[in-house]
Coordinates of C-alpha atoms in Angstrom, one line a residue:
Chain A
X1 CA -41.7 -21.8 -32.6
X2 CA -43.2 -20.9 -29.2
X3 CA -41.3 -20.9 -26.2
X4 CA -42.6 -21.9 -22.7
X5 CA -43.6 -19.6 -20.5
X6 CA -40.4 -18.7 -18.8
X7 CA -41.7 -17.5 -15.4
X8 CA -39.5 -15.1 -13.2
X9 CA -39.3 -17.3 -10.1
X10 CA -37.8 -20.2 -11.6
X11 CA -35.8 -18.1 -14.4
X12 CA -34.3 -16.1 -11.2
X13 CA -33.3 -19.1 -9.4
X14 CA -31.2 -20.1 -12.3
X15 CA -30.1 -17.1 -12.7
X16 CA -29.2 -16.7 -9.3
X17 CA -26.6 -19.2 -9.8
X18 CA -25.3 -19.1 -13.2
X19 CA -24.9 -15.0 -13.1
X20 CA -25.6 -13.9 -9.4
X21 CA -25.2 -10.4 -10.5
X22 CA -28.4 -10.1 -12.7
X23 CA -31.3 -8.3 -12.9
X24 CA -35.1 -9.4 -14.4
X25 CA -36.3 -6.2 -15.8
X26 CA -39.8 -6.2 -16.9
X27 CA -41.4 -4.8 -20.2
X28 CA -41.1 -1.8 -18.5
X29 CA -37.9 -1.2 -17.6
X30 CA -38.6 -2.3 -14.0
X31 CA -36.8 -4.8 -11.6
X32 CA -38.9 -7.9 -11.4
X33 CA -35.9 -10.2 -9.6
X34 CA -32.4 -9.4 -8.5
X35 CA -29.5 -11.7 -8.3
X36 CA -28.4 -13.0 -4.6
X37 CA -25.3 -9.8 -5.4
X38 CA -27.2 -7.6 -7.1
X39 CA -29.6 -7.3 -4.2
X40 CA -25.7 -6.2 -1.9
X41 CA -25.5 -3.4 -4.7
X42 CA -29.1 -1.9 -3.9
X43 CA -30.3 0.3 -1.3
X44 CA -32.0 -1.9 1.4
X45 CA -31.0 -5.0 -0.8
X46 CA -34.4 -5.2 -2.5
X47 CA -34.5 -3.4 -6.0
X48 CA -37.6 -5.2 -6.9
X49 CA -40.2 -2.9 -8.2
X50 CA -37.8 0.2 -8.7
X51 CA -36.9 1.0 -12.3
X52 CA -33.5 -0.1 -13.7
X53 CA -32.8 3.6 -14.2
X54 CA -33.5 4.7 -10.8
X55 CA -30.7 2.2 -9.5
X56 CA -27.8 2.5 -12.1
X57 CA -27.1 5.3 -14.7
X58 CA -26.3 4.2 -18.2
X59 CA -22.7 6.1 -18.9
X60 CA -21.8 4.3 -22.6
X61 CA -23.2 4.5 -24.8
X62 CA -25.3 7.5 -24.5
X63 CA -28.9 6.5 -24.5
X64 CA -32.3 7.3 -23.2
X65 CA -33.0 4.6 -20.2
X66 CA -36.3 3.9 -21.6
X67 CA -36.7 0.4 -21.8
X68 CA -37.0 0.8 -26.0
X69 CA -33.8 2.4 -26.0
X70 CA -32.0 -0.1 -23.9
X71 CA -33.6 -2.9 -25.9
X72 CA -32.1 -1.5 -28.9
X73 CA -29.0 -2.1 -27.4
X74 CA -29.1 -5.7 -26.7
X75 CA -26.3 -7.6 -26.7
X76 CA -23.8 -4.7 -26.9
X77 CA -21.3 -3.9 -24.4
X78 CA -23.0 -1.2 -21.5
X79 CA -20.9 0.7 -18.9
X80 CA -23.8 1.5 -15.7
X81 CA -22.4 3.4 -12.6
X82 CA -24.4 2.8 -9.4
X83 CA -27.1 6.0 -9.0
X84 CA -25.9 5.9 -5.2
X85 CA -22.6 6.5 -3.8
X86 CA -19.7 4.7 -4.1
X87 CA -21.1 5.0 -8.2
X88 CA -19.5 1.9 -8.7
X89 CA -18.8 1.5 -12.2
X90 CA -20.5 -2.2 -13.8
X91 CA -20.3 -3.5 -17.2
X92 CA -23.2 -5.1 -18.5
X93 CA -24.9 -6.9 -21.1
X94 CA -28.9 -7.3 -21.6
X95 CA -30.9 -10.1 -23.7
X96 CA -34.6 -9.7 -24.5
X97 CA -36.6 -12.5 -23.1
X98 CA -39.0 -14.2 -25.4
X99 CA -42.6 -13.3 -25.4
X100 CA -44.9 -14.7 -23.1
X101 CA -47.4 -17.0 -24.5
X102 CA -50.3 -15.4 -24.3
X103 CA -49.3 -11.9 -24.2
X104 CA -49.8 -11.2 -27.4
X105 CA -46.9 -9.6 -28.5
X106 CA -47.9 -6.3 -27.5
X107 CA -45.7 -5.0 -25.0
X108 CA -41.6 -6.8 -25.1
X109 CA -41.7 -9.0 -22.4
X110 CA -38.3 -7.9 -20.3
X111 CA -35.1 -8.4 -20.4
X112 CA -31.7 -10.0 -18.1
X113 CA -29.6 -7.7 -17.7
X114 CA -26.4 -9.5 -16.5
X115 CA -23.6 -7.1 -14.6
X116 CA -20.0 -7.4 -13.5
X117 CA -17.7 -4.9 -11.5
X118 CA -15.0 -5.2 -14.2
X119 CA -11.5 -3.2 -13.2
X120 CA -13.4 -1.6 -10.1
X121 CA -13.7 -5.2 -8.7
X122 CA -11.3 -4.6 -6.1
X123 CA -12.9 -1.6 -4.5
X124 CA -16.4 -3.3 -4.7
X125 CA -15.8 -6.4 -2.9
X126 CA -14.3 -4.0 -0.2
X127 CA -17.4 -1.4 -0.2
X128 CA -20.2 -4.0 -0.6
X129 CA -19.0 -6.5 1.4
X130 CA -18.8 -9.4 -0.9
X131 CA -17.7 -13.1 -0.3
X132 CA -16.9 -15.8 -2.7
X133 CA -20.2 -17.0 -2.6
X134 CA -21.4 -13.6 -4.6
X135 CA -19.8 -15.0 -7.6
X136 CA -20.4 -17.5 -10.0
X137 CA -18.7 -20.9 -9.7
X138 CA -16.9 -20.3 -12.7
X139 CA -15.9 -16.7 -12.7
X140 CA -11.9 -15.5 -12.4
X141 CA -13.3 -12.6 -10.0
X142 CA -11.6 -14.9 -6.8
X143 CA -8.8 -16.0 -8.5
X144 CA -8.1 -12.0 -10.2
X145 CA -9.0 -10.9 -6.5
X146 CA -6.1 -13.3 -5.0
X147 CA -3.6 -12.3 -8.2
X148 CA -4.1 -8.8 -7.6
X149 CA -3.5 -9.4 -3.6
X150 CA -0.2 -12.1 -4.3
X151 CA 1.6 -9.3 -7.0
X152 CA 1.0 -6.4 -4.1
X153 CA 2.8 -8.4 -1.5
X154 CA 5.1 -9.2 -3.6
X155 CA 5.7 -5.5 -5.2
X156 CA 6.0 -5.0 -1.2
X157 CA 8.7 -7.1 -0.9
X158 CA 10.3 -6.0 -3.6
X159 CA 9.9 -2.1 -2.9
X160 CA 11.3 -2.8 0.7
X161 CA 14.5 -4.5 -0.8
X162 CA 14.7 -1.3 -3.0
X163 CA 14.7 0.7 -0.4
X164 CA 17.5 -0.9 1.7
X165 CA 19.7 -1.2 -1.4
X166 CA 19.3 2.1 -2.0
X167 CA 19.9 3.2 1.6
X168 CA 23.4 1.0 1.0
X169 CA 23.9 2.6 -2.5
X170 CA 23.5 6.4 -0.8
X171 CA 25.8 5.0 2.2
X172 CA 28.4 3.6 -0.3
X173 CA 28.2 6.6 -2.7
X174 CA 28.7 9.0 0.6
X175 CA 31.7 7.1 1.6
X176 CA 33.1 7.2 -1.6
X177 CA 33.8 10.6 -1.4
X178 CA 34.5 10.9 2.3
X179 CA 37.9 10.9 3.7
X180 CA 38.0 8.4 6.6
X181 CA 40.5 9.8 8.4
X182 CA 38.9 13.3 8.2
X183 CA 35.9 13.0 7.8
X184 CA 36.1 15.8 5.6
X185 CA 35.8 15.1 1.4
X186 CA 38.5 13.4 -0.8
X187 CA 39.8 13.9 -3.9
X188 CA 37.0 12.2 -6.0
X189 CA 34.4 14.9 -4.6
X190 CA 36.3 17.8 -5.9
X191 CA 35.3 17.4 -9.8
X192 CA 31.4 17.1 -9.1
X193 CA 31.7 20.3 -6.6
X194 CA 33.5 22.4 -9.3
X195 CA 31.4 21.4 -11.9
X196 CA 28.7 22.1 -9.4
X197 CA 30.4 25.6 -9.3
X198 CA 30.7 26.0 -13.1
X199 CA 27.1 25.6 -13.4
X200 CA 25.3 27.7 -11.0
X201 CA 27.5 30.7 -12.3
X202 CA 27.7 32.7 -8.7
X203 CA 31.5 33.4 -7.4
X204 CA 33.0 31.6 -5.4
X205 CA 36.5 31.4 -3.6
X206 CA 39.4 27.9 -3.9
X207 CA 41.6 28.3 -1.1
X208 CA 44.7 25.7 -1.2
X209 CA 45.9 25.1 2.1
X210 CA 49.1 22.9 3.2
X211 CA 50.7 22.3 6.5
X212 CA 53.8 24.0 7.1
X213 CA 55.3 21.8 9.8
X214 CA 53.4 18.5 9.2
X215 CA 56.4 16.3 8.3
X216 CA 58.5 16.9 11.6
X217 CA 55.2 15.7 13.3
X218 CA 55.3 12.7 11.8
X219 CA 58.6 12.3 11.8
X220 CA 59.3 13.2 15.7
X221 CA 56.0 12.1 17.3
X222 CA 54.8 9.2 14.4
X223 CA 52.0 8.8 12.3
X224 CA 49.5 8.2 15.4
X225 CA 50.5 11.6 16.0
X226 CA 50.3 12.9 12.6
X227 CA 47.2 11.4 12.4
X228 CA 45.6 13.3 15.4
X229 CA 46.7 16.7 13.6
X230 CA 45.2 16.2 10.8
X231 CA 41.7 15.4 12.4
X232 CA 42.4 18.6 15.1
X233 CA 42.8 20.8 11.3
X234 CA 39.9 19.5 9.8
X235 CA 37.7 19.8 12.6
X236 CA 38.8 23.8 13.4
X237 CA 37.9 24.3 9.2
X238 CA 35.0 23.0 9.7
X239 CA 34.1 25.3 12.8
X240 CA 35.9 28.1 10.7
X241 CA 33.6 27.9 7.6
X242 CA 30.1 27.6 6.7
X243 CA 27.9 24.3 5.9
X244 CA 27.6 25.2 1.9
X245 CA 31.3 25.3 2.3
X246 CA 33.3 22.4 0.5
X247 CA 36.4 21.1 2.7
X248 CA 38.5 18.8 0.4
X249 CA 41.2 16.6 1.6
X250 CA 43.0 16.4 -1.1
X251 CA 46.0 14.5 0.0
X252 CA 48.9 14.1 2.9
X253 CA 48.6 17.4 4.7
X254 CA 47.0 19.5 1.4
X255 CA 43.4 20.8 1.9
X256 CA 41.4 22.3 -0.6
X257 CA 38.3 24.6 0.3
X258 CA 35.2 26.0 -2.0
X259 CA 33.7 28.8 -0.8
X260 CA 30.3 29.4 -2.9
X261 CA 29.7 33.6 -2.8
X262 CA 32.7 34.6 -1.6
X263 CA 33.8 37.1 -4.0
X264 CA 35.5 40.2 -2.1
X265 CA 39.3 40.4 -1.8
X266 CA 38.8 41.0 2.4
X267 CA 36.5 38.7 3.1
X268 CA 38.6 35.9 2.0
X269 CA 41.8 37.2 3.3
X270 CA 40.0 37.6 6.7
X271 CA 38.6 33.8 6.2
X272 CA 42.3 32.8 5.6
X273 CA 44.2 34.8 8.8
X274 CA 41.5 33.4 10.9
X275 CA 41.6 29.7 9.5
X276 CA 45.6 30.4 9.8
X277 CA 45.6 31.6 13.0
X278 CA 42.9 28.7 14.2
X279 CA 45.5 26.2 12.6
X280 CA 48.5 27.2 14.8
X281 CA 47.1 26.9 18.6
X282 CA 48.9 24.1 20.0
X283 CA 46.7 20.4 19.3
X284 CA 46.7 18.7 22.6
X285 CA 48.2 15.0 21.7
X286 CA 48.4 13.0 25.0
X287 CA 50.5 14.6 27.3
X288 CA 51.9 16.4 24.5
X289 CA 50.7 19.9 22.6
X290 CA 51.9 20.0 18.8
X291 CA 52.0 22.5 17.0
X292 CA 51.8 23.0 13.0
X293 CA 51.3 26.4 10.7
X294 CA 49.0 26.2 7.8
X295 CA 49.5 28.6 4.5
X296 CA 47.1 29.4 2.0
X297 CA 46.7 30.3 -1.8
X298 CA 43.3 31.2 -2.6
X299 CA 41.6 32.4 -6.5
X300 CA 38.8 33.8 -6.8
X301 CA 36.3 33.0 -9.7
X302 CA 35.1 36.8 -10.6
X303 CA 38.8 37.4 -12.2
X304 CA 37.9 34.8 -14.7
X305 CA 36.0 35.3 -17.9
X306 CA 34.9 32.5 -18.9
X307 CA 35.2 30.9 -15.8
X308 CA 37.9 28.4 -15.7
X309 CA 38.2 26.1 -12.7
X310 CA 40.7 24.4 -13.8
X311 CA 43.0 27.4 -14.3
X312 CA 41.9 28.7 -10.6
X313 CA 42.9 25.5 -9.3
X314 CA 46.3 26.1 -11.3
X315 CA 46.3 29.6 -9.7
X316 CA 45.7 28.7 -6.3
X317 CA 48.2 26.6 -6.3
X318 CA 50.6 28.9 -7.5
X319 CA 49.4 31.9 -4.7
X320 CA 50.0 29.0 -2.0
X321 CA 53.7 28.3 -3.1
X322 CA 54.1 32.4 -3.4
X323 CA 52.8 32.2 0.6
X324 CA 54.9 29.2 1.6
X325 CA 58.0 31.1 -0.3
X326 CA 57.1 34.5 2.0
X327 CA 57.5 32.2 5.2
X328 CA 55.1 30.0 7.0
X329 CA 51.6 30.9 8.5
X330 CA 51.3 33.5 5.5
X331 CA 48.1 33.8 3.0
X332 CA 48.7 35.2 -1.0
X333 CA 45.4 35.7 -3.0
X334 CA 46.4 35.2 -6.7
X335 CA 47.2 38.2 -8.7
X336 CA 48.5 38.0 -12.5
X337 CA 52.3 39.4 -11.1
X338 CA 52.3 35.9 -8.7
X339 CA 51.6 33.9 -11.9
X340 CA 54.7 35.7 -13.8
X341 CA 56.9 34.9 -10.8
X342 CA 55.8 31.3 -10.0
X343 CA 58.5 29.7 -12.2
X344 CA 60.6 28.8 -9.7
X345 CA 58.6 27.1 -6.9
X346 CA 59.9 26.2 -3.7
X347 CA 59.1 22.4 -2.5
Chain B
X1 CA 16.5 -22.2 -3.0
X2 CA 14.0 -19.3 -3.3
X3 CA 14.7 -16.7 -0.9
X4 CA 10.7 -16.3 0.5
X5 CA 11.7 -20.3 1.8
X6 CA 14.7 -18.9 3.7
X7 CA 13.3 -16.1 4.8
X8 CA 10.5 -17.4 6.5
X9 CA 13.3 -20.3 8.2
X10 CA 14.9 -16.6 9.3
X11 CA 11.5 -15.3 10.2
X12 CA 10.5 -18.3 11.8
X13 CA 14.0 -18.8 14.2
X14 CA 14.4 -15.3 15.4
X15 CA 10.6 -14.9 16.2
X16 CA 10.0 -17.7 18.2
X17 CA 13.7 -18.2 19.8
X18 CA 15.2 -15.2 19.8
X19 CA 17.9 -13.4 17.4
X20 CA 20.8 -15.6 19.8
X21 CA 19.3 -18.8 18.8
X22 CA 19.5 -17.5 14.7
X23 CA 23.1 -16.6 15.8
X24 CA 23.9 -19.5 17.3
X25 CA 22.5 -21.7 14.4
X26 CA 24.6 -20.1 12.0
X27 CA 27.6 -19.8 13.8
X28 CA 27.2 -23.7 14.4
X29 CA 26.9 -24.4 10.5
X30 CA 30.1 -22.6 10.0
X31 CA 27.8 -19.7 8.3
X32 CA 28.0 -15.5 8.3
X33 CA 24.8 -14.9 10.2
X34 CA 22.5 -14.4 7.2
X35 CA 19.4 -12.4 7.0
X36 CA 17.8 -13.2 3.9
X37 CA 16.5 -11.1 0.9
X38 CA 13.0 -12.5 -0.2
X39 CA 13.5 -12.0 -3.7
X40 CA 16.9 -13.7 -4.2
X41 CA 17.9 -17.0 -4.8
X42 CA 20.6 -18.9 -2.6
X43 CA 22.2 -22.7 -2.7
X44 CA 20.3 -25.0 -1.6
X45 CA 22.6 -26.5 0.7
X46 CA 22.3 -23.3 3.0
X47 CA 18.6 -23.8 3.3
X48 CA 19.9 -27.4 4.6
X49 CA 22.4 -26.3 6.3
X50 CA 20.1 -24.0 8.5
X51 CA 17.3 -26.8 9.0
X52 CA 20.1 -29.1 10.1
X53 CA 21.4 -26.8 12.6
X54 CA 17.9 -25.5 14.3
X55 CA 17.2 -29.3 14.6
X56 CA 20.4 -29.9 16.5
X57 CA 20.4 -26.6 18.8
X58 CA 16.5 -27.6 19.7
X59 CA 16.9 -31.1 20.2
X60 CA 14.1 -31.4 17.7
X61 CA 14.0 -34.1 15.1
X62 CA 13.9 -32.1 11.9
X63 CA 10.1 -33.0 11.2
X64 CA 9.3 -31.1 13.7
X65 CA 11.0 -27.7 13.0
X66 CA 9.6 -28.1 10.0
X67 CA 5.8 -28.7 11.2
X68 CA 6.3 -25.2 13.6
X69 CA 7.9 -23.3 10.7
X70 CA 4.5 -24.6 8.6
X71 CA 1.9 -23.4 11.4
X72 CA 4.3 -20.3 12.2
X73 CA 4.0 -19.3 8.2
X74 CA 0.4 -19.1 8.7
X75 CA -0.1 -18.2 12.0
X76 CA 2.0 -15.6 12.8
X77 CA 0.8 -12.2 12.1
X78 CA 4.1 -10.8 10.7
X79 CA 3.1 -13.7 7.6
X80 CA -0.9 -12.2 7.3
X81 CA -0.6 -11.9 3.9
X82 CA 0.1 -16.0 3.2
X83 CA -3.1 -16.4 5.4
X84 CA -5.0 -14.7 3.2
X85 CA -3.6 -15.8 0.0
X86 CA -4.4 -19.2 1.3
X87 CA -8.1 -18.7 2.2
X88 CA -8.6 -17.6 -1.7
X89 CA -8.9 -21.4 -1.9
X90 CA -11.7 -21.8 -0.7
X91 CA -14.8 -20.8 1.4
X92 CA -14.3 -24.0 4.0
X93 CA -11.6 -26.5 5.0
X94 CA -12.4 -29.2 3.0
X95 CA -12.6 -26.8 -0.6
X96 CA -9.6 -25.7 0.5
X97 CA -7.9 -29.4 0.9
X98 CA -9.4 -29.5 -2.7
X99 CA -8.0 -26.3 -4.0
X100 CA -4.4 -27.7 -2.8
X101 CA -3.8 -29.3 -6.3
X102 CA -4.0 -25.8 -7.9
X103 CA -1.6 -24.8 -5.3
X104 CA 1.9 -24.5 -7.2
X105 CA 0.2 -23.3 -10.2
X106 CA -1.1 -20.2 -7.7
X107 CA 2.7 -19.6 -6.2
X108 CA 3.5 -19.4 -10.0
X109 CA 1.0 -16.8 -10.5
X110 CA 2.7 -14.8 -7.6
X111 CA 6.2 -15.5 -7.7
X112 CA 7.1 -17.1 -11.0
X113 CA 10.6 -18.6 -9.6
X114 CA 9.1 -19.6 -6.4
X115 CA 8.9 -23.4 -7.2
X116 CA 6.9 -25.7 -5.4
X117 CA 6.8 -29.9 -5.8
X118 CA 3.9 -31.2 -7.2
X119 CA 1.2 -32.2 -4.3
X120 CA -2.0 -34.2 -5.1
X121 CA -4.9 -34.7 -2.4
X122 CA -6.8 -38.1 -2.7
X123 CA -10.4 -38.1 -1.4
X124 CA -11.3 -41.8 0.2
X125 CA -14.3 -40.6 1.9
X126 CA -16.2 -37.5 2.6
X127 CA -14.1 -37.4 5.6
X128 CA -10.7 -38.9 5.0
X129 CA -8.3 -37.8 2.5
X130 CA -4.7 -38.1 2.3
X131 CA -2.1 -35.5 0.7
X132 CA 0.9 -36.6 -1.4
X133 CA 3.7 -34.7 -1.9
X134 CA 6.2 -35.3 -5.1
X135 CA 9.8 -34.5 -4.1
X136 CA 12.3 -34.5 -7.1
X137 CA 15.7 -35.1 -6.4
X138 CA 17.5 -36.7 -3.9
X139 CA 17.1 -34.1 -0.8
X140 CA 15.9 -34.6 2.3
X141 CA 12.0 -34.8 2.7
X142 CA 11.0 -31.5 3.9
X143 CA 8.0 -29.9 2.0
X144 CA 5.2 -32.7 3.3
X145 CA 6.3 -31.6 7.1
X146 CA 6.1 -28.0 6.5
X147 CA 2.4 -28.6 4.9
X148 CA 1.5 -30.6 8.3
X149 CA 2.2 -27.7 10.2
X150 CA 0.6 -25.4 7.7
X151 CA -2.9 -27.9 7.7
X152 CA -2.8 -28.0 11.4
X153 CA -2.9 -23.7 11.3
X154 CA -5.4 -23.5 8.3
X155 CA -7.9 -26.3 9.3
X156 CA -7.4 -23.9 13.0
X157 CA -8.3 -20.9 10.7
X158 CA -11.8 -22.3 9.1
X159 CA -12.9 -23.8 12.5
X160 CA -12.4 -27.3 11.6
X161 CA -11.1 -30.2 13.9
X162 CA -9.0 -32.6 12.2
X163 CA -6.3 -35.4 12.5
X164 CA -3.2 -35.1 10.7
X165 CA 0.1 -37.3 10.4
X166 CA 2.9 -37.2 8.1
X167 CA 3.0 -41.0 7.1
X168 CA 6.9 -41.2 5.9
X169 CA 8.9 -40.7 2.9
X170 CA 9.2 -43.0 0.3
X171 CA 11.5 -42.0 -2.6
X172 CA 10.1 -39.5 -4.3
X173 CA 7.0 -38.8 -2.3
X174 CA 6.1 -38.1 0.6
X175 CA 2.1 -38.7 2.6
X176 CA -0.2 -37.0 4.8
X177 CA -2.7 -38.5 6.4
X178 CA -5.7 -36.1 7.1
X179 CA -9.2 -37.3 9.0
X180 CA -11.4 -34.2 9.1
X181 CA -13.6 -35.2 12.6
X182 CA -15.8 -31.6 12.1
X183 CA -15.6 -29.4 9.8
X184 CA -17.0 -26.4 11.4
X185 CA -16.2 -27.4 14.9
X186 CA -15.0 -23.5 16.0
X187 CA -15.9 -20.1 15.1
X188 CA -12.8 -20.1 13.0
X189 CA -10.9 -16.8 12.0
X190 CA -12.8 -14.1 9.7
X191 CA -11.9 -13.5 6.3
X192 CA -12.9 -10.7 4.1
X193 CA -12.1 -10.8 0.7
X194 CA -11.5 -7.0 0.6
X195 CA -9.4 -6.3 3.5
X196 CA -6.1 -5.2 2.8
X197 CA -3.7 -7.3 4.7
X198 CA -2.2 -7.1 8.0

């Protein structure tokens, strides 16, 4: 059958609409007509009369961009990058045209290559400038450009809820191990720091300390009172001790320290008279100074092999009832010989 | 009620009248004053609740809030994004009346709980068309106000001068009018398909 002449102009002008991103190549391998887009991809905006290969490198698959080659690969799926920066990256497909009547069959007589941006669409509308009018009526590229735009607002939204319910997750997991009154840790912080302990294997110090005179406060001057004594003892630990230190409250007037790296006998007794001795200056109350004593039991975690701090706890314990029996004010650092004796513990 | 809807009522309030006037709206309605999470879903009766109680503390019949909350979602830069989700539509005003049909099917594609009703435009002449709303249930019209508003601000957006007026609620629908006079009568705002939004 013989075809009519397909000539470029009116060819193109379809073209133009139907697959704005095309280009005519002639027998040659050279640009005869670019699409209305095409022509944003090309330096100056008129490829005509360059060859296809000096405007876009044929990545997939491998294959000399003589026009031969490239027409041996008609109808199969190409992947071009632009020669010129940004390289965009296009995916392509190319059709032979007919021969024109009259040519004689020689020499092929072109080809349309058609092109689209693919996955790297929404870079290229950015770096070429592109409008709706560079694609085809009937292409998805708007409607995938406005899908891509509505799920990243709403990832946006959704990240920034994250992020506050995390904030309040972070706030409520901080105050569940905060004592309010204090300040200082509670009760449910003292497992995760011990465990904490267990696992970084360095020595550390537990130093059980109770108020001596706590319950005359209460009783004489009331809980207000009470109150203000246990916030004037947690703040003089905390000026007492170090910022890795733990300070646990871990009821009534019963504090509980860790001290990471504190493994020598007189450093820890020094930490204890001074903590003692910070403890019993008079707490301004009103009008009023009260005054408490604190004593101290304190284990330290190089006599334990393996390390048990659960048994240090125990022994702590039992060195702070051995200082409360010696008097008030006083500090006992566990020893074997306090652990024989602690059967009969005062209250 | 989707919370994007609240949320922009919230958006809406304390930008134009103040954080006292959200305040006072919800104290008035017997509600905790609410800030709303975009991606949750609350009664619908708050939603109500709220619209009820703006109108009241304005003065405003209802309509109205809800034609300033529809050109506020568009026109207010802390709602960009809408804006430009919007001008996907189309290139000018009138493709974009015509892309309106599509419009819950593209919320869908967003936000798949985000429902909105069904909305039809009718064409009577190259430059008259009007814009009917389908409202299920038996609620209070709202949705065909809040599109007069949001018409007003995107006809503003392309350049084009045109007429609009809600025509009433009948049950289960409610009608816009809309007489385009020009369609590029101003330089409009730009839009580029790859900017990032604002």
């Amino acid at each position: 059958m013989s075809f009519v002449a397909l000539d470029s102009v009116k060819l193109g002008a379809v073209l133009d609409t139907l697959c704005p991103m095309h280009l005519l190549l002639d027998g040659t391998g050279h640009i005869r007509h670019a699409g209305p887009a095409m022509r944003k991809l090309s330096p100056g905006g008129a490829p005509e009369g360059m060859h296809l290969a000096e405007l876009l490198d044929l990545r997939r698959p491998r294959a000399s961009d003589r026009m031969e080659a490239l027409l041996a690969l008609a109808g199969r799926k190409l992947h071009f990058a632009l020669r010129m920066p940004p390289r965009t990256e296009l995916k392509g497909v190319l059709v032979p045209l007919p021969s024109e009547a009259g040519a004689g069959g020689e020499a092929p007589a072109g080809a349309v290559l058609n092109l689209s941006f693919g996955i790297s669409i929404v870079d290229a509308v950015r770096d070429f400038a592109l409008t709706s009018a560079d694609f085809a009526a009937t292409d998805l590229a708007i409607e995938m450009l406005y899908l891509v735009e509505a799920k990243s607002a709403a990832m946006e939204e959704l990240r920034r809820l994250n992020t506050r319910l995390d904030g309040a997750r972070i706030e409520a997991l901080e105050a569940s191990v905060t004592d309010k009154l204090t300040g200082l840790r509670n009760r449910r912080a003292l497992e995760p720091v011990l465990t904490r302990m267990a696992e970084t294997r360095a020595d550390f110090a537990l130093m059980h300390l109770d108020l001596d005179h706590f319950k005359g406060v209460n009783d004489t001057f009331g809980h207000a009172a009470g109150d203000a004594v246990l916030q004037a003892v947690a703040c003089r630990l905390t000026s007492g001790t170090r910022d890795r230190d733990t300070l646990i409250r871990i009821g009534g007037d019963e504090f509980l320290l860790v001290l990471p790296e504190q493994s020598r006998t007189e450093a820890v007794a020094d930490l204890a008279h001074r903590l003692i001795g910070e403890i019993a200056r008079p707490i301004p109350y009103g009008d009023r100074r009260l005054t408490v004593s604190a004593s101290i039991g304190a284990s330290l975690s190089r006599g334990y092999d393996p390390l048990d701090p659960v048994r240090m706890m125990h022994d702590a314990d039992t060195a702070l009832y051995a200082a409360k029996a010696a008097g008030r004010g006083i500090y006992r650092l566990y020893t074997p010989e306090l652990g024989q004796m602690g059967a009969g513990r005062p209250g | 009620m989707h919370g994007l809807i609240n949320q922009a009522i919230e958006r809406f309030a304390r930008a134009t009248y103040g954080n006292g006037f959200w305040e006072r709206v919800c104290r008035r309605r017997n509600l905790p004053v609410l800030t709303f999470e975009a991606m949750q879903s609350y009664d619908p009766e708050v939603t109500e609740a709220l619209l009820d109680g703006m109108a009241q503390v304005l003065g405003k019949p209802r309509g109205e809030v809800l034609e300033d909350i529809g050109t506020f979602l568009v026109s207010s830069p802390s709602t960009g994004a809408l804006r430009r989700l919007l001008r996907f539509g189309g290139t000018g005003f009138v493709d974009f009346l015509l892309s309106l049909d599509d419009l819950p099917a593209r919320v869908r594609l967003a936000v798949p709980e985000l429902e909105l009703p069904q909305m039809e435009l009718r064409e009577h002449g190259a430059r008259s068309f009007s814009f009917v709303v389908r409202t299920e249930g038996a609620g209070k019209p709202w949705f065909g106000h809040v599109m007069v508003g949001l018409l007003r601000a995107m006809a503003d957006d392309y350049g084009a001068l045109v007429v609009m007026e809600h025509m009433g609620a009948s049950p289960g629908r409610e009608i816009i009018a809309i007489m385009l006079l020009e369609a590029s009568f101003a330089e409009g705002r730009r839009f580029d398909l790859g900017a990032r939004a604002p």
